[in-house]
Every structure is written in C-alpha cells, then in structure tokens.
CSV table of C-alpha atoms in Angstrom, one decimal:
chain,number,residue,atom,x,y,z
A,1,MET,CA,26.0,-34.4,293.9
A,2,LYS,CA,27.9,-35.0,290.7
A,3,SER,CA,31.2,-33.3,289.9
A,4,PHE,CA,33.8,-33.4,287.1
A,5,ILE,CA,37.5,-32.5,287.2
A,6,PHE,CA,39.3,-32.6,283.9
A,7,ARG,CA,43.1,-32.0,284.2
A,8,GLN,CA,46.1,-31.9,282.0
A,9,ASN,CA,49.4,-31.8,283.9
A,10,PRO,CA,51.6,-29.1,282.2
A,11,ARG,CA,54.7,-30.7,283.8
A,12,LYS,CA,54.2,-33.9,281.9
A,13,GLN,CA,54.0,-32.7,278.3
A,14,GLN,CA,56.3,-35.5,277.1
A,15,GLN,CA,54.3,-38.1,278.9
A,16,GLU,CA,50.8,-39.3,278.8
A,17,GLN,CA,48.3,-36.7,280.1
A,18,ASN,CA,47.7,-37.1,283.7
A,19,ASN,CA,43.9,-36.8,283.7
A,20,LEU,CA,41.4,-37.3,286.5
A,21,VAL,CA,37.7,-37.3,286.4
A,22,ASP,CA,35.9,-37.8,289.7
A,23,TYR,CA,32.2,-38.1,289.7
A,24,SER,CA,29.5,-39.2,292.1
A,25,ASP,CA,25.7,-39.1,292.0
A,26,SER,CA,23.5,-37.9,294.7
A,27,ASP,CA,19.9,-37.2,295.1
A,28,ASP,CA,18.1,-34.7,293.0
A,29,ASP,CA,18.3,-31.1,292.3
A,30,GLU,CA,21.3,-30.2,294.4
A,31,GLU,CA,23.6,-27.7,292.7
A,32,CYS,CA,27.0,-29.0,291.9
A,33,ASN,CA,30.1,-27.1,291.0
A,34,ASP,CA,32.0,-28.8,288.2
A,35,ASP,CA,35.6,-27.8,287.5
A,36,ILE,CA,36.3,-28.5,283.9
A,37,PHE,CA,40.0,-28.2,282.9
A,38,VAL,CA,39.9,-27.6,279.1
A,39,ASN,CA,43.7,-27.3,278.7
A,40,ASN,CA,46.7,-26.4,280.8
A,41,GLU,CA,45.6,-22.8,281.1
A,42,ILE,CA,41.8,-22.7,280.9
A,43,ILE,CA,39.7,-23.7,283.9
A,44,ILE,CA,35.9,-23.6,283.6
A,45,ASN,CA,33.7,-23.8,286.6
A,46,VAL,CA,30.1,-24.8,286.0
A,47,SER,CA,27.1,-25.1,288.3
A,48,GLU,CA,24.4,-27.4,287.1
A,49,LYS,CA,21.1,-28.8,288.5
A,50,SER,CA,20.9,-32.5,288.2
A,51,SER,CA,17.2,-33.3,287.7
A,52,LYS,CA,14.3,-31.0,287.4
A,53,ASP,CA,15.2,-29.1,284.2
A,54,TYR,CA,17.1,-30.7,281.4
A,55,GLY,CA,18.2,-27.2,280.3
A,56,LEU,CA,20.2,-26.9,283.5
A,57,PHE,CA,22.2,-30.1,283.0
A,58,ILE,CA,25.5,-30.8,281.2
A,59,TRP,CA,24.8,-33.4,278.5
A,60,ASP,CA,27.3,-35.5,276.6
A,61,GLY,CA,26.7,-33.6,273.4
A,62,SER,CA,27.7,-30.3,275.1
A,63,LEU,CA,31.0,-31.9,276.3
A,64,VAL,CA,31.9,-33.3,272.9
A,65,LEU,CA,31.1,-30.0,271.2
A,66,SER,CA,33.2,-28.0,273.7
A,67,TRP,CA,36.2,-30.3,273.2
A,68,TYR,CA,35.9,-30.0,269.5
A,69,LEU,CA,35.7,-26.2,269.6
A,70,PHE,CA,38.9,-26.3,271.7
A,71,THR,CA,40.7,-28.7,269.2
A,72,LEU,CA,40.3,-26.0,266.5
A,73,THR,CA,42.9,-23.9,268.4
A,74,LYS,CA,45.4,-26.7,268.5
A,75,ASN,CA,47.3,-25.6,265.4
A,76,ASN,CA,46.0,-22.0,265.5
A,77,PRO,CA,45.6,-20.6,269.0
A,78,GLN,CA,44.0,-17.4,267.6
A,79,PHE,CA,41.4,-19.4,265.6
A,80,TRP,CA,38.4,-17.9,267.5
A,81,ASN,CA,39.8,-14.3,267.6
A,82,GLY,CA,37.4,-11.9,265.9
A,83,LYS,CA,34.6,-14.5,265.4
A,84,ASN,CA,31.0,-13.8,266.2
A,85,VAL,CA,29.3,-17.0,267.6
A,86,LEU,CA,25.7,-17.8,268.4
A,87,GLU,CA,24.8,-20.7,270.7
A,88,LEU,CA,21.3,-22.1,270.4
A,89,ASN,CA,19.7,-24.3,273.0
A,90,ALA,CA,22.6,-23.4,275.3
A,91,GLY,CA,21.4,-24.7,278.6
A,92,VAL,CA,24.3,-24.5,281.0
A,93,ALA,CA,26.3,-22.8,278.1
A,94,LEU,CA,29.6,-24.7,278.6
A,95,PRO,CA,30.7,-24.2,274.9
A,96,SER,CA,29.9,-20.4,275.1
A,97,ILE,CA,31.9,-20.0,278.3
A,98,LEU,CA,34.8,-21.8,276.7
A,99,LEU,CA,34.7,-19.7,273.6
A,100,SER,CA,34.5,-16.5,275.7
A,101,LYS,CA,37.9,-17.6,277.1
A,102,LEU,CA,39.3,-18.5,273.7
A,103,GLY,CA,38.9,-14.9,272.4
A,104,VAL,CA,35.7,-14.6,270.4
A,105,ASN,CA,34.7,-11.1,269.4
A,106,LYS,CA,31.1,-11.7,270.4
A,107,ILE,CA,29.1,-14.6,271.8
A,108,ILE,CA,25.3,-14.6,271.9
A,109,ILE,CA,23.9,-17.3,274.3
A,110,THR,CA,20.3,-18.3,273.7
A,111,ASP,CA,17.7,-20.7,275.0
A,112,ARG,CA,14.0,-21.1,274.8
A,113,ILE,CA,11.6,-18.3,275.9
A,114,ASP,CA,9.6,-20.7,278.1
A,115,GLY,CA,11.6,-21.0,281.3
A,116,PHE,CA,14.2,-18.5,280.1
A,117,ILE,CA,14.7,-16.5,283.4
A,118,GLU,CA,15.8,-19.6,285.3
A,119,ILE,CA,18.1,-20.7,282.5
A,120,GLN,CA,19.5,-17.1,282.2
A,121,ASN,CA,20.2,-16.8,285.9
A,122,ASN,CA,22.1,-20.1,285.8
A,123,ILE,CA,24.2,-19.0,282.8
A,124,ILE,CA,24.9,-15.7,284.6
A,125,ASP,CA,26.0,-17.6,287.7
A,126,ASN,CA,28.3,-19.8,285.5
A,127,LEU,CA,29.8,-16.7,283.8
A,128,ASN,CA,30.5,-15.1,287.1
A,129,LEU,CA,32.1,-18.3,288.4
A,130,ASN,CA,34.6,-17.9,285.4
A,131,GLY,CA,35.6,-14.3,286.1
A,132,PHE,CA,33.2,-12.5,283.8
A,133,ASN,CA,31.4,-9.4,285.3
A,134,ILE,CA,27.8,-10.3,284.6
A,135,ASN,CA,24.5,-8.6,285.5
A,136,ASN,CA,21.0,-9.0,284.2
A,137,ASN,CA,21.2,-6.1,281.6
A,138,ASN,CA,22.6,-8.2,278.8
A,139,ASN,CA,25.4,-5.8,278.3
A,140,ILE,CA,28.3,-7.9,279.5
A,141,ASN,CA,32.0,-7.5,279.3
A,142,ASP,CA,32.1,-4.5,276.8
A,143,ASN,CA,29.4,-6.0,274.5
A,144,LYS,CA,31.2,-9.3,274.2
A,145,ILE,CA,28.7,-11.6,275.8
A,146,PHE,CA,24.9,-11.5,275.4
A,147,ILE,CA,22.2,-13.8,276.8
A,148,GLU,CA,18.9,-13.7,274.8
A,149,PRO,CA,15.7,-15.7,274.6
A,150,LEU,CA,15.1,-17.6,271.4
A,151,SER,CA,12.6,-20.3,270.6
A,152,TRP,CA,12.8,-22.3,267.4
A,153,GLY,CA,11.0,-20.7,264.5
A,154,ASN,CA,9.7,-17.8,266.6
A,155,PHE,CA,11.3,-15.1,264.4
A,156,GLU,CA,9.0,-12.2,265.4
A,157,LYS,CA,10.4,-12.3,268.9
A,158,PHE,CA,14.1,-12.3,267.9
A,159,SER,CA,15.9,-9.5,269.7
A,160,ASN,CA,17.8,-6.7,267.9
A,161,GLN,CA,21.0,-8.4,268.9
A,162,LEU,CA,19.9,-11.5,267.0
A,163,THR,CA,18.6,-9.8,263.9
A,164,SER,CA,21.5,-7.3,263.5
A,165,SER,CA,24.5,-9.4,264.3
A,166,SER,CA,26.6,-11.0,261.6
A,167,ILE,CA,27.2,-14.6,262.8
A,168,ASP,CA,30.3,-16.6,261.7
A,169,TYR,CA,29.5,-19.8,263.7
A,170,LEU,CA,26.3,-21.2,265.0
A,171,ILE,CA,26.7,-23.9,267.6
A,172,THR,CA,24.2,-26.2,269.2
A,173,SER,CA,24.0,-29.5,271.0
A,174,ASP,CA,21.3,-32.0,271.9
A,175,CYS,CA,18.4,-30.2,270.3
A,176,PHE,CA,16.6,-33.2,268.8
A,177,TYR,CA,14.6,-35.5,271.1
A,178,ASP,CA,12.0,-38.3,270.5
A,179,ASN,CA,9.3,-35.8,271.5
A,180,THR,CA,10.5,-33.0,269.3
A,181,LYS,CA,7.3,-32.3,267.4
A,182,ASN,CA,8.6,-30.3,264.5
A,183,TYR,CA,12.1,-30.6,263.4
A,184,ASP,CA,11.3,-28.0,260.7
A,185,ASP,CA,11.2,-25.3,263.3
A,186,ILE,CA,14.8,-26.0,264.1
A,187,PHE,CA,15.9,-26.1,260.5
A,188,ALA,CA,13.9,-22.9,259.8
A,189,THR,CA,15.9,-21.2,262.5
A,190,TRP,CA,19.2,-22.3,261.1
A,191,TYR,CA,18.1,-21.3,257.6
A,192,TYR,CA,17.2,-17.8,258.9
A,193,PHE,CA,20.8,-17.2,259.9
A,194,LEU,CA,22.2,-18.9,256.8
A,195,LEU,CA,20.3,-16.5,254.7
A,196,LYS,CA,21.9,-13.6,256.7
A,197,ASN,CA,25.4,-15.0,256.0
A,198,ASP,CA,25.8,-17.7,253.4
A,199,LYS,CA,29.3,-18.5,254.7
A,200,LEU,CA,27.9,-19.3,258.2
A,201,VAL,CA,29.1,-22.6,259.6
A,202,ILE,CA,26.8,-24.6,261.9
A,203,LEU,CA,28.4,-27.1,264.3
A,204,LEU,CA,25.9,-29.5,265.8
A,205,THR,CA,26.4,-32.5,268.2
A,206,TYR,CA,23.5,-34.8,267.6
A,207,GLN,CA,22.6,-37.7,269.8
A,208,VAL,CA,20.9,-40.6,268.0
A,209,ARG,CA,17.8,-41.4,270.0
A,210,CYS,CA,15.4,-42.6,267.4
A,211,ASN,CA,16.4,-44.6,264.2
A,212,GLU,CA,13.0,-43.9,262.7
A,213,LYS,CA,13.2,-40.2,262.9
A,214,THR,CA,16.6,-38.7,262.1
A,215,ILE,CA,17.8,-35.3,260.9
A,216,PHE,CA,19.4,-36.5,257.7
A,217,ASN,CA,16.1,-36.5,255.7
A,218,TYR,CA,15.6,-32.9,256.9
A,219,LEU,CA,19.0,-31.9,255.8
A,220,LYS,CA,18.1,-33.1,252.3
A,221,LYS,CA,14.6,-31.4,252.5
A,222,TRP,CA,16.2,-28.1,253.4
A,223,LYS,CA,18.9,-28.6,250.8
A,224,LEU,CA,21.7,-28.1,253.3
A,225,LYS,CA,25.2,-29.3,252.9
A,226,SER,CA,26.4,-31.5,255.8
A,227,GLU,CA,29.6,-33.3,256.7
A,228,ILE,CA,30.0,-35.7,259.6
A,229,LEU,CA,33.2,-34.7,261.4
A,230,SER,CA,35.4,-37.3,263.1
A,231,ILE,CA,35.5,-37.2,266.9
A,232,LYS,CA,37.9,-40.1,267.3
A,233,ASP,CA,40.7,-37.8,268.3
A,234,ILE,CA,38.5,-36.0,270.8
A,235,SER,CA,39.4,-37.5,274.1
A,236,ILE,CA,37.5,-36.2,277.1
A,237,PRO,CA,39.9,-37.3,279.9
A,238,ASN,CA,38.6,-40.6,281.4
A,239,TYR,CA,35.0,-39.6,280.8
A,240,ASN,CA,32.9,-42.3,279.1
A,241,ILE,CA,30.4,-41.0,276.6
A,242,ASP,CA,27.6,-43.5,277.0
A,243,SER,CA,25.4,-42.2,274.2
A,244,GLU,CA,26.0,-42.2,270.4
A,245,ILE,CA,27.1,-38.7,269.5
A,246,ILE,CA,27.5,-37.5,266.0
A,247,LEU,CA,29.3,-34.2,265.2
A,248,ILE,CA,28.0,-32.5,262.1
A,249,LYS,CA,29.1,-29.5,260.1
A,250,ILE,CA,26.3,-27.8,258.2
A,251,THR,CA,26.6,-25.1,255.6
A,252,LYS,CA,24.4,-23.6,252.9
A,253,ASN,CA,24.7,-25.1,249.4
A,254,GLN,CA,26.3,-22.4,247.2
C-alpha cells in the first residue's frame, strides 16, 4: 500500500506551509487511495494500482505537470475557465481531474487503445471519487468530461470528439521510454492537433531516461518551437522527485 497526503494549512497563510506526505510501500497490485491536496480548497482522491500496469500508476511526471497546471492559476484564478484541454497518455488522469476542478470548459482524457477498458474504468472510479457523476457512456457532467481511446499516430480510429473539438491545451506526461519504438508516432499525433489549431499549446513533462535517444532532435525534425519551463518554484510538499523531469512548452512555428 502506498498513499500520499498533500496539505496546505489555510490557517497558517503567513507562515511556512504545513505540509505532510505520508507514504509506505506494500506488496503488489493492491489498490491505494491517495488524497492529494492541491491547494487549500481542492482535494483530489486518486486510486492507483501499484504494479501490474504502468498506466494505472502515478508517476513523477504527472505530479510535476499537475502542480504546474495549478500554478497557472496563482495570479489568475480563472485561467482555465473556457479552455478545452486534451490529455494524452493519461493513465490515472490526475492532471485532468485537477483541471476539471479548476473550471475547464471541456477535458478529453485519452489513453492507448490496447488495454483501454481497464484504464477507462480506473479513470471513471477516480472521477467518481472526486464528486463527478460518471458512467460508461462518455457523456459526463453536461459534456464537460470525455474519456476516449487514442493510440499514437492511429488517426483513422480517432473519435468524433477528437476530430471535431477545438483544443487549446494538449497535456501529456511520461510518454517517452527506452523501449518507445517510434517517437515519430507521438510527434505526428501532436502535429495533427497543431494543424487543427496553430495556437495550440502543448505542455509535456519529460523524464530523461536515455541520453542517446532524446526528444530534442525530433523537435527540430518536426520544426516545432520548444521552451524548457522552470520548475524550481514548483514545490510538491515534502515529496522527493527522484527522477530528472523536464517541463517543456511546445508550439507550432508560425
């Protein structure tokens, strides 16, 4: 069993944040309920499975991305209002659940076609844990939240929701691995949505796993504009990120 508790004490706003993370590890594949406190008002409850399927586990990149998305509301609490957001490779979908609470107009949560049903059911469970009325019909909360299958580069199987929606932000974390055979499929998928909206912003958390094969050569190949964003001010309360995470903003060259 492994659990997280992120807290900010609203009564100590003039003092250091009183944060607590409590975690422990147990044997495989037990479900764990994680209470993630994103700020003084938002509580996110997440159920994950710890071993068998990487798509059902909360990775460091997802945590960093979630906290960055939240920091965008620091100076503008309405930042996400009216925005349409697509999460690729969502897994447990922590960033999407957070954005649903931050006021997005529409969030489309996607993951690979292979194994989609199990991932979808886990996402539905997590949304239900957070007060959203979810069923398996993909018509959730007055057309605000959608869960769709999407595999990299498999455009002919994109749903109507994916092909017809105007996306403002595309978010994804931890989609590049040592055994990722074809990075071009990922870039082709990004480019598909960039062609639909040339003002689209892609936010990616990227864990450096292989110095020989990085995404930066592919960014040049696909002629995409990229900017490494600072994460030094992103403080996940008392949680140590063991991996090297890079946060990248990607846009289409105008």
